[in-house]
Amino acid sequence: MNLPLLQQATEDGEQYRLTPAGIVPRRDRCAIAAEGSNLTPSRLPLAGEQYRFHLDMESCIGCKCCVVACNEQNGNPADIQWRRVGEIEGGTYPDTVRHYLSMGCNHCLEPTCMTGCPVNAYTKDALTGIVLHSAERCIGCQYCTWNCSYGVPQYNPERGVVGKCDMCYGRLTDGREPACVSACPEEAIRIEIVNTSEWRRGYAAQANAPGLPSADDSISTTRVSLDTAMLQNISRVDTSQVEPEHPHWTLIFMTVFTQLAVGAIAAMWASQAFARVAIARVPAAIIVLIAILALCASTLHLGRPIYAFRALSMWRRSWLSREVLFFSLFAAAAIVYAGLLWVHSGSSLYAGACATVLGFAAVYASARLYTVAARPMWNSSHTFAEFYLSAAFTGTMVSALFTSATSNALLQMTAWAALAIAAQQAVKFAWLWHSRVFELRAAGELLRYRFLGIFLTRLYTLPALAAVLLLLDRQLWVRIACIAVAIALELAGRYLFFVSVVPKNMAAPYLRQRRAA
Amino acid sequence: MNFRRFLGLDIAREKYAFVKDALVGHVSAQKAADRWVKTTCGYCSVGCGMMLGLRDDKVVTSRGNPDHPVNRGKLCPKGLAEHYVLEAENRAVSPLLRHEGLLTPVSWNDAMKIMAAKFRNVAEKHGSQAIGVISTGQMVTEEFYTLGKLVQLGIGTSNFDGNTTLCMSTAVSGYKRSFGSDGPPGAYEDMTKADVVLLIGANIAENHPILCQHLDANPAKTLIVADPRVTKTAMMADIYLPVKPRSDLALINGIAHILIRDGLIDREYIRDHTRGFDELCEFLETYDSEYVSGITGLSTESIHKVAHLYGKANAAFIGWTMGVNHSSKGTETVNAINNLALLTGNVGRVGGTPFSITGQCNAMGTRETGFTSSLPGYRKFESAADREELAALWGISADRIPAERGLAYPDIISAVLKKKIRALWIIATNPLVSFPNIDVLKQALDELEFLVVQDCFHPTPTTQLADLVLPAASWGEKEGTYTNSERRVSKVNAAVPPPGDAKSDFAIFLQLAGELGCYDELFPGWETPCDAFEEWKRVSEGRLCDYSGITYEALEEVGGIQWPFPKNANSSPEATRRLYADGEFETDDGRARFFCADWEPFPEQPNADFPFVLNTGRTVEHWHTRTKTGAVAILQQLSPRAWLEMNPMDARRLSLRPHDLVDVVSARGRVRRVELRVTEVIAPGQVFAPFHFAEWNINEVTQDIFDPISREPNYKQCAVRVELSSAAQE
């Protein structure tokens, strides 16, 4: 790529200012100089180099000019801020220190937004290292917003796509500073050139700062200057009030019902294979239908459902692509399985085996995509346990309706799965509650205070349901009622899974605009 | 949501496109302008030069003018988003008259006729002094000049003041007493040239962030900040002095004591240019370091260190704002600051000045021209010569000019309560949020026969009480000039016409003059603000604030000219000018005065019922009572709610936690459900709340006690208690 990027720099230092051209500055009149040329590099990056932000926290006065200038530059609505200013505070009166973190995108060496993206909407510019996002390619799956430890990509519901800071690539190409750099009255933000291999070796001391997540997740390139020797106990000011995350209802339904379908198909196939039970054709078809509906519903999660098919394209890199791929294959195999059962074909057994294996793989991919460093609560084996146990719990229970011969065995499995889920939830809560990691502890607090009712109802109902299944006479209506309760419990559990996760993020200000109810 | 958007075919491509703008380069298509209008920012008194970008005759962007000497292209977040004010939803668009209890649209003709008739009626019944007028620091100088003549000579009342009395009247009084006239002597350039910059009660990083550039341009300086709260500015300081609330006067006297004791004074300057030195020396004897340390809470060492830094500096700058002004000892504190400058000869010297950093965009303009606390051109009501000179300029009889100042803002309000004032005209200010102890004001306004509120916005808490609402053009919709803190006159231009039937304040004043029958006498042939400006130039000629060499064209050309700039001035318009560089002051004998200003504790000390000292102030995202900034989504997003700062030690004692909703209670009232911020920025025993939010109006609890000289309210200290808000209120 050959850009005229910054080439005007050598010809005319004036070019770098947020200045209407044609007005010749009168620099002689005033001591304060608005010379901007030292705020951006005077040359292009060479091979093995890239551009990066430098924030001088000692200079930043938290005026938020950069935030407003960024929104003005990019035409974003007020609730989307590609540059944000957070606060950290420490010390004891009168030796109090408060610093401000002004952050856009960190244009990481290993951008997690990019590696997770199922549609290749992200590219890391070969010349500048700027992480660019294409609104045209984006399908609005928002997976990047879960992957970034800094909360940089932000979903714009008006557009149905994500957007993010591109270091004002277009302004750099004009030979101007990024809008934030240009607006800063304190010259606290600059663009620098960094040698990527040197940075990779020694980033920790300069990319990490109080109020920022560890740069290890993606190797952030932003350099932060702060005299940490002066600081005592400096920490984020926004941790005393944690708001729940978005529930993503379509994903709650999609994950619960696909897991139900995988569990049910597996249970039916197992009954057929090991207990030689004949499987009724209508129930099998119904279960396949549930799986297909759940998968279709999940496209409504996308900002651009019409382009859902694109999500397959990055299967070599993205777990989201793999989830879509395996569930598509599972659905296809399940359709074949149900079809063969319908015509009483002997080869249904092979198709069932196929569907079962693909279903297990799909649930794995599904769980795997949530285990990202930026969301510590999800990033654990509990996510796999929750997804597989949910399949075992609801799947066996539903299949027991249709396979009278094995229904006892299946319902016993259901009961044990219910008890296992309750145990797993208890263990998970203890893990969160006693964690030293802020995001985990805060998730525990959300469950303990904000969502206690839902959490405890589920925790107590699960063993009760197990008791009913193990001990009571299991008439049909009891079993149907139990299924309804079980599905409700799993939807509630998945709701908690989505809302109680506390993402890593940069420090925020103390007061934030409350989300519209 | 349309179907194409639902499917994802439509991603609002046009709205989110980028274009190459001829002037600003690559930019969001929403913000690309087809023409630009140069103007000056309408928020604070820093006076930043601005460019408004228009597309299809709509203002789409505001940017710093890179050519303006004050801001060099930078703006604060309010300025960067100022264009949104012009499309705010709550603009006043039609005159409204209260009819059967409801505000109902009327024509301008009717509105003006009714207003004139009501004023005449009140004047006939109770005398014209029964009409009060409260103006502002937000209009252009031409409007202040016009309004002054209209009120004092046309309506015939001297009970005329501005909201500037809530803001910087203390600085005015202090300058008048020390130097014989209002007028800040220095320039912003002094911040870049001083060896020592002492800021007292001035949080410039929050309130005047663009001034920080001038400090940054001077890396060699020592920055000393005195403030009871560890503000953003305090954190920038080389030496931070965490003074106890309202101990500033003691600190300043303590510094003066050390300067005299240790001979760090300019004896020649004192001998040639001042009076009262011996009395001062005698008076200051009690202010030894131990005494001052006991009052301020500072160590004797740090007082000594600061005094020596100040005294030994080649050029020392003292800046102050509301920490000093919002005090019942404010004027005397300003005099004490001026004492320091006079003792060391730091007046009118490059880098050396006592400098009041002003509040509103054109508070200075009303001080120069306004006819409220002085006659136009810093002339004195008390001076017969000044009155005669002015009368001759206007071609009227001198006895029409009052020989003493009318009532100041708080005294107008108490006169309303006493039914001495029966009609009130409030212009471009929102006292229902900004006046101390708001309940008294509410009661007063209820007593009136007729309340006119002229504002760009409706509804505001104040317009809602009006009998007549006059919709005014806002900044960006009218022409004139502003004067900033350093006496720099800058041009203000209209980019768009006012919305609906709104008119410029200037046009409203002229129309009312027509109705009152004084147009031809007072404003003969006036049509545009330039007519007022031309007359004002003649009126200011030969005065300290001499405008006679300034033209609109020159202002456009150089982006701001500091007065005095007389006709045939021997310096270029761009040159930095200072007052009193020759040591000649505006007093009778040309000498500046020392004042013996004794420290006193603030009036309402904390007690068992109200154990906290409440301090009030600002945040960078908002302006005054938020009529403007509350309408700007991005500023609301960045600062959505009021808060109360409390030290962790106090919060622990009261079992309060961060984000708890608390009530702030004083002997006068209660502010409900303020969000608590537990922070080490505030000292134990003190709490702080911003005053911007009508929804959490801290002036429900502040004390209506005023400086005896300037009449400025003592906003900065009162006694309160803090309680957890009861759940029943939810």
Short mmCIF file of C-alpha atoms in Angstrom, two decimals, chain A residues 4-337:
data_model
loop_
_atom_site.label_atom_id
_atom_site.label_comp_id
_atom_site.label_asym_id
_atom_site.label_seq_id
_atom_site.Cartn_x
_atom_site.Cartn_y
_atom_site.Cartn_z
CA PRO A 4 0.63 9.87 0.81
CA LEU A 5 0.50 9.44 4.58
CA LEU A 6 2.38 12.16 6.38
CA GLN A 7 4.57 12.93 3.43
CA GLN A 8 3.62 16.57 3.66
CA ALA A 9 5.36 16.56 7.01
CA THR A 10 8.80 17.19 5.60
CA GLU A 11 7.52 19.94 3.37
CA ASP A 12 5.48 21.89 5.84
CA GLY A 13 5.15 21.39 9.56
CA GLU A 14 1.87 23.32 9.56
CA GLN A 15 0.05 20.46 7.94
CA TYR A 16 -0.47 18.55 11.13
CA ARG A 17 -2.86 20.85 12.84
CA LEU A 18 -6.62 20.73 13.08
CA THR A 19 -6.49 23.94 11.20
CA PRO A 20 -8.54 25.19 8.35
CA ALA A 21 -5.91 25.50 5.65
CA GLY A 22 -5.62 28.89 4.11
CA ILE A 23 -5.48 30.71 7.42
CA VAL A 24 -1.88 31.56 8.11
CA PRO A 25 -1.23 31.42 11.83
CA ARG A 26 0.41 34.42 13.43
CA ARG A 27 2.71 32.72 15.77
CA ASP A 28 4.64 35.80 16.74
CA ARG A 29 1.79 37.33 18.68
CA CYS A 30 1.56 34.99 21.56
CA ALA A 31 3.82 32.90 23.67
CA ILE A 32 1.63 29.85 23.46
CA ALA A 33 2.41 27.94 20.37
CA ALA A 34 -0.01 25.66 18.64
CA GLU A 35 2.70 23.86 16.76
CA GLY A 36 1.50 20.38 16.27
CA SER A 37 4.22 18.86 14.17
CA ASN A 38 5.91 17.27 17.17
CA LEU A 39 2.73 15.43 18.09
CA THR A 40 2.86 13.06 15.13
CA PRO A 41 5.91 11.32 13.67
CA SER A 42 7.64 13.04 10.83
CA ARG A 43 8.05 9.85 8.85
CA LEU A 44 6.26 6.67 7.89
CA PRO A 45 6.85 3.50 9.87
CA LEU A 46 9.52 1.21 8.39
CA ALA A 47 9.26 -2.53 8.16
CA GLY A 48 8.81 -3.93 11.67
CA GLU A 49 7.40 -0.67 12.96
CA GLN A 50 3.96 0.76 13.48
CA TYR A 51 2.18 3.83 14.81
CA ARG A 52 0.91 3.93 18.35
CA PHE A 53 -0.68 6.34 20.81
CA HIS A 54 1.27 7.83 23.66
CA LEU A 55 -0.70 9.15 26.62
CA ASP A 56 1.11 11.38 29.06
CA MET A 57 -1.03 10.87 32.17
CA GLU A 58 1.04 13.45 34.04
CA SER A 59 -0.15 16.12 31.61
CA CYS A 60 -3.75 15.04 31.13
CA ILE A 61 -6.16 17.25 33.11
CA GLY A 62 -9.26 15.21 32.32
CA CYS A 63 -10.94 17.97 30.32
CA LYS A 64 -12.43 15.44 27.86
CA CYS A 65 -11.80 17.65 24.85
CA CYS A 66 -10.50 14.51 23.12
CA VAL A 67 -13.81 12.72 23.68
CA VAL A 68 -15.89 15.51 22.20
CA ALA A 69 -13.45 16.06 19.33
CA CYS A 70 -13.52 12.34 18.51
CA ASN A 71 -17.30 12.24 18.40
CA GLU A 72 -17.36 15.36 16.25
CA GLN A 73 -14.75 13.90 13.90
CA ASN A 74 -16.54 10.60 13.51
CA GLY A 75 -20.15 11.77 13.67
CA ASN A 76 -20.98 9.37 16.49
CA PRO A 77 -24.00 9.82 18.76
CA ALA A 78 -23.27 10.89 22.34
CA ASP A 79 -23.59 7.40 23.83
CA ILE A 80 -20.91 5.96 21.55
CA GLN A 81 -17.44 7.22 22.40
CA TRP A 82 -14.50 5.83 20.54
CA ARG A 83 -12.24 7.79 22.87
CA ARG A 84 -13.07 7.65 26.54
CA VAL A 85 -11.62 9.28 29.63
CA GLY A 86 -11.49 7.27 32.84
CA GLU A 87 -10.33 8.17 36.33
CA ILE A 88 -7.98 6.64 38.87
CA GLU A 89 -7.40 8.00 42.31
CA GLY A 90 -5.16 7.37 45.28
CA GLY A 91 -3.38 8.92 48.24
CA THR A 92 -4.75 10.59 51.33
CA TYR A 93 -5.88 14.20 51.68
CA PRO A 94 -4.10 16.51 51.00
CA ASP A 95 -1.62 14.25 49.19
CA THR A 96 -4.33 13.08 46.86
CA VAL A 97 -3.65 12.11 43.28
CA ARG A 98 -6.19 11.65 40.55
CA HIS A 99 -5.20 10.79 37.04
CA TYR A 100 -7.15 10.48 33.86
CA LEU A 101 -6.87 7.78 31.25
CA SER A 102 -7.71 9.01 27.80
CA MET A 103 -7.90 5.97 25.57
CA GLY A 104 -8.96 5.23 22.03
CA CYS A 105 -7.98 1.98 20.34
CA ASN A 106 -4.64 0.50 21.39
CA HIS A 107 -3.94 -0.89 17.91
CA CYS A 108 -2.65 -4.06 19.53
CA LEU A 109 0.04 -6.32 18.14
CA GLU A 110 -2.31 -9.27 18.62
CA PRO A 111 -5.72 -7.73 18.23
CA THR A 112 -8.31 -10.02 19.84
CA CYS A 113 -11.09 -8.16 18.05
CA MET A 114 -9.55 -9.27 14.78
CA THR A 115 -8.79 -12.90 15.66
CA GLY A 116 -12.32 -13.45 16.93
CA CYS A 117 -14.10 -11.78 14.03
CA PRO A 118 -16.06 -14.36 12.01
CA VAL A 119 -16.23 -12.25 8.87
CA ASN A 120 -12.78 -10.70 8.48
CA ALA A 121 -14.11 -7.20 9.11
CA TYR A 122 -10.86 -6.33 10.87
CA THR A 123 -7.49 -5.79 9.27
CA LYS A 124 -4.22 -4.64 10.70
CA ASP A 125 -2.89 -2.09 8.26
CA ALA A 126 0.39 -3.34 6.84
CA LEU A 127 2.00 0.09 6.71
CA THR A 128 0.85 1.74 9.94
CA GLY A 129 -0.26 -1.16 12.14
CA ILE A 130 -3.57 0.61 12.68
CA VAL A 131 -6.36 -1.89 13.37
CA LEU A 132 -9.06 -1.00 10.86
CA HIS A 133 -12.66 -2.12 10.87
CA SER A 134 -14.88 -2.38 7.83
CA ALA A 135 -18.53 -1.51 8.44
CA GLU A 136 -19.35 -3.06 5.07
CA ARG A 137 -17.98 -6.49 5.97
CA CYS A 138 -19.24 -6.38 9.57
CA ILE A 139 -22.43 -8.37 10.25
CA GLY A 140 -23.01 -6.89 13.71
CA CYS A 141 -22.38 -10.10 15.70
CA GLN A 142 -20.61 -7.97 18.38
CA TYR A 143 -18.18 -10.78 19.16
CA CYS A 144 -15.32 -8.26 19.00
CA THR A 145 -16.98 -6.27 21.79
CA TRP A 146 -16.60 -9.36 23.97
CA ASN A 147 -13.05 -10.01 22.87
CA CYS A 148 -11.47 -6.65 23.51
CA SER A 149 -10.17 -6.21 27.06
CA TYR A 150 -10.45 -2.44 26.73
CA GLY A 151 -14.05 -2.17 25.51
CA VAL A 152 -12.86 -0.45 22.35
CA PRO A 153 -15.21 -1.73 19.61
CA GLN A 154 -18.72 -0.44 20.24
CA TYR A 155 -21.93 -1.58 18.62
CA ASN A 156 -24.02 1.12 16.97
CA PRO A 157 -27.66 -0.05 16.98
CA GLU A 158 -28.60 2.65 14.51
CA ARG A 159 -26.31 1.03 11.93
CA GLY A 160 -26.36 -2.60 13.00
CA VAL A 161 -22.58 -2.70 12.90
CA VAL A 162 -19.67 -2.11 15.23
CA GLY A 163 -17.29 0.85 14.98
CA LYS A 164 -14.01 1.81 16.55
CA CYS A 165 -11.11 4.26 16.68
CA ASP A 166 -8.95 4.07 13.57
CA MET A 167 -6.40 6.63 14.81
CA CYS A 168 -8.11 9.00 12.37
CA TYR A 169 -6.48 7.13 9.51
CA GLY A 170 -8.12 9.50 7.06
CA ARG A 171 -6.71 12.54 8.81
CA LEU A 172 -3.26 11.00 8.98
CA THR A 173 -3.50 10.47 5.24
CA ASP A 174 -4.31 14.16 4.93
CA GLY A 175 -1.16 14.91 6.89
CA ARG A 176 -3.10 15.97 9.97
CA GLU A 177 -3.08 14.83 13.55
CA PRO A 178 -5.87 12.59 14.83
CA ALA A 179 -8.77 14.64 16.19
CA CYS A 180 -8.01 13.76 19.83
CA VAL A 181 -4.34 14.75 19.46
CA SER A 182 -5.29 17.96 17.79
CA ALA A 183 -7.92 18.90 20.39
CA CYS A 184 -5.84 18.25 23.50
CA PRO A 185 -4.93 21.56 25.13
CA GLU A 186 -2.22 19.85 27.17
CA GLU A 187 -0.47 17.95 24.34
CA ALA A 188 -1.00 14.83 26.41
CA ILE A 189 -1.78 12.58 23.42
CA ARG A 190 0.74 11.91 20.68
CA ILE A 191 1.36 9.47 17.88
CA GLU A 192 4.69 7.69 17.96
CA ILE A 193 6.47 5.02 15.96
CA VAL A 194 7.15 1.77 17.79
CA ASN A 195 9.42 -1.09 16.82
CA THR A 196 7.10 -4.06 17.13
CA SER A 197 9.62 -6.74 18.07
CA GLU A 198 11.21 -4.54 20.73
CA TRP A 199 7.75 -3.69 22.05
CA ARG A 200 6.79 -7.36 22.14
CA ARG A 201 9.77 -7.99 24.42
CA GLY A 202 9.35 -5.02 26.72
CA TYR A 203 5.78 -3.74 26.60
CA ALA A 204 4.79 -4.63 30.13
CA ALA A 205 6.39 -1.65 31.85
CA GLN A 206 4.99 0.93 29.47
CA ALA A 207 1.68 -0.46 28.24
CA ASN A 208 0.37 -1.37 31.68
CA ALA A 209 -0.88 1.34 33.98
CA PRO A 210 -3.24 1.60 36.93
CA GLY A 211 -6.79 1.48 35.66
CA LEU A 212 -5.91 -0.52 32.55
CA PRO A 213 -6.37 -4.26 32.01
CA SER A 214 -3.19 -6.24 31.50
CA ALA A 215 -1.63 -5.60 28.13
CA ASP A 216 -0.87 -9.34 27.92
CA ASP A 217 -4.28 -10.14 26.43
CA SER A 218 -3.52 -8.54 23.10
CA ILE A 219 -0.20 -6.67 23.49
CA SER A 220 -1.55 -3.16 23.46
CA THR A 221 0.78 -0.70 21.77
CA THR A 222 -0.38 2.41 23.62
CA ARG A 223 2.43 3.81 25.75
CA VAL A 224 1.35 5.39 29.02
CA SER A 225 3.61 7.77 30.92
CA LEU A 226 2.97 8.00 34.63
CA ASP A 227 5.36 8.50 37.49
CA THR A 228 4.21 5.53 39.53
CA ALA A 229 6.76 6.24 42.25
CA MET A 230 4.55 9.13 43.35
CA LEU A 231 1.46 7.03 43.72
CA GLN A 232 0.09 5.27 46.72
CA ASN A 233 -2.82 2.86 46.40
CA ILE A 234 -4.01 4.37 43.17
CA SER A 235 -6.96 2.52 41.74
CA ARG A 236 -10.06 2.76 39.62
CA VAL A 237 -12.91 4.92 40.91
CA ASP A 238 -15.64 3.10 39.01
CA THR A 239 -15.52 -0.28 40.76
CA SER A 240 -18.02 0.43 43.51
CA GLN A 241 -20.97 0.28 41.16
CA VAL A 242 -21.12 -2.44 38.53
CA GLU A 243 -23.94 -2.50 36.04
CA PRO A 244 -25.12 -5.83 34.56
CA GLU A 245 -24.31 -6.60 30.96
CA HIS A 246 -26.87 -6.90 28.16
CA PRO A 247 -28.81 -10.22 28.38
CA HIS A 248 -28.74 -10.98 24.61
CA TRP A 249 -32.10 -12.81 24.65
CA THR A 250 -31.66 -14.32 21.21
CA LEU A 251 -28.42 -15.91 22.35
CA ILE A 252 -30.05 -17.19 25.54
CA PHE A 253 -32.67 -18.99 23.45
CA MET A 254 -30.18 -20.10 20.85
CA THR A 255 -27.75 -21.67 23.31
CA VAL A 256 -30.39 -23.29 25.55
CA PHE A 257 -32.39 -24.82 22.70
CA THR A 258 -29.44 -25.93 20.59
CA GLN A 259 -28.05 -27.65 23.67
CA LEU A 260 -31.45 -29.21 24.31
CA ALA A 261 -31.54 -30.49 20.72
CA VAL A 262 -27.99 -31.86 20.88
CA GLY A 263 -28.75 -33.58 24.18
CA ALA A 264 -32.04 -35.00 22.91
CA ILE A 265 -30.60 -36.26 19.62
CA ALA A 266 -27.70 -37.84 21.49
CA ALA A 267 -30.08 -39.48 23.98
CA MET A 268 -32.35 -40.80 21.24
CA TRP A 269 -29.44 -42.14 19.27
CA ALA A 270 -27.97 -43.75 22.38
CA SER A 271 -31.33 -45.37 23.16
CA GLN A 272 -31.52 -46.58 19.59
CA ALA A 273 -27.93 -47.81 19.50
CA PHE A 274 -27.55 -49.38 22.94
CA ALA A 275 -31.07 -50.23 24.09
CA ARG A 276 -32.34 -51.09 20.60
CA VAL A 277 -35.34 -48.87 21.09
CA ALA A 278 -37.32 -47.83 18.06
CA ILE A 279 -37.54 -44.06 17.80
CA ALA A 280 -40.87 -42.53 16.90
CA ARG A 281 -40.58 -40.39 13.81
CA VAL A 282 -42.68 -37.39 14.81
CA PRO A 283 -40.78 -36.58 18.03
CA ALA A 284 -37.46 -36.82 16.23
CA ALA A 285 -38.69 -34.37 13.62
CA ILE A 286 -39.89 -32.01 16.33
CA ILE A 287 -36.51 -31.96 18.00
CA VAL A 288 -34.79 -31.24 14.70
CA LEU A 289 -37.26 -28.43 14.17
CA ILE A 290 -36.41 -26.95 17.59
CA ALA A 291 -32.71 -27.01 16.69
CA ILE A 292 -33.32 -25.30 13.36
CA LEU A 293 -35.57 -22.65 14.92
CA ALA A 294 -32.99 -21.93 17.63
CA LEU A 295 -30.29 -21.54 15.00
CA CYS A 296 -32.46 -19.27 12.87
CA ALA A 297 -33.43 -17.20 15.91
CA SER A 298 -29.76 -16.64 16.62
CA THR A 299 -29.40 -14.68 13.40
CA LEU A 300 -31.68 -12.07 14.97
CA HIS A 301 -28.82 -11.37 17.34
CA LEU A 302 -26.94 -10.00 14.35
CA GLY A 303 -27.15 -6.37 13.41
CA ARG A 304 -27.33 -7.55 9.81
CA PRO A 305 -29.18 -10.92 9.75
CA ILE A 306 -29.23 -11.04 5.97
CA TYR A 307 -25.47 -11.57 5.97
CA ALA A 308 -25.54 -14.36 8.58
CA PHE A 309 -24.00 -16.74 6.04
CA ARG A 310 -20.80 -14.71 6.08
CA ALA A 311 -20.20 -15.90 9.63
CA LEU A 312 -18.89 -19.19 8.19
CA SER A 313 -16.05 -17.54 6.40
CA MET A 314 -13.38 -17.29 9.10
CA TRP A 315 -13.61 -20.91 10.38
CA ARG A 316 -9.86 -21.23 10.25
CA ARG A 317 -9.46 -18.53 12.93
CA SER A 318 -12.69 -17.66 14.70
CA TRP A 319 -14.50 -19.87 17.24
CA LEU A 320 -17.67 -18.05 16.34
CA SER A 321 -17.28 -19.20 12.73
CA ARG A 322 -16.62 -22.74 13.98
CA GLU A 323 -19.73 -22.65 16.14
CA VAL A 324 -21.81 -21.65 13.15
CA LEU A 325 -20.10 -24.29 11.01
CA PHE A 326 -20.59 -27.15 13.46
CA PHE A 327 -24.18 -26.26 14.26
CA SER A 328 -24.95 -26.06 10.54
CA LEU A 329 -23.42 -29.50 10.04
CA PHE A 330 -25.23 -30.81 13.12
CA ALA A 331 -28.53 -29.48 11.80
CA ALA A 332 -27.92 -31.08 8.42
CA ALA A 333 -27.03 -34.42 10.01
CA ALA A 334 -30.02 -34.20 12.34
CA ILE A 335 -32.32 -33.57 9.38
CA VAL A 336 -30.91 -36.63 7.64
CA TYR A 337 -31.27 -38.63 10.86
#
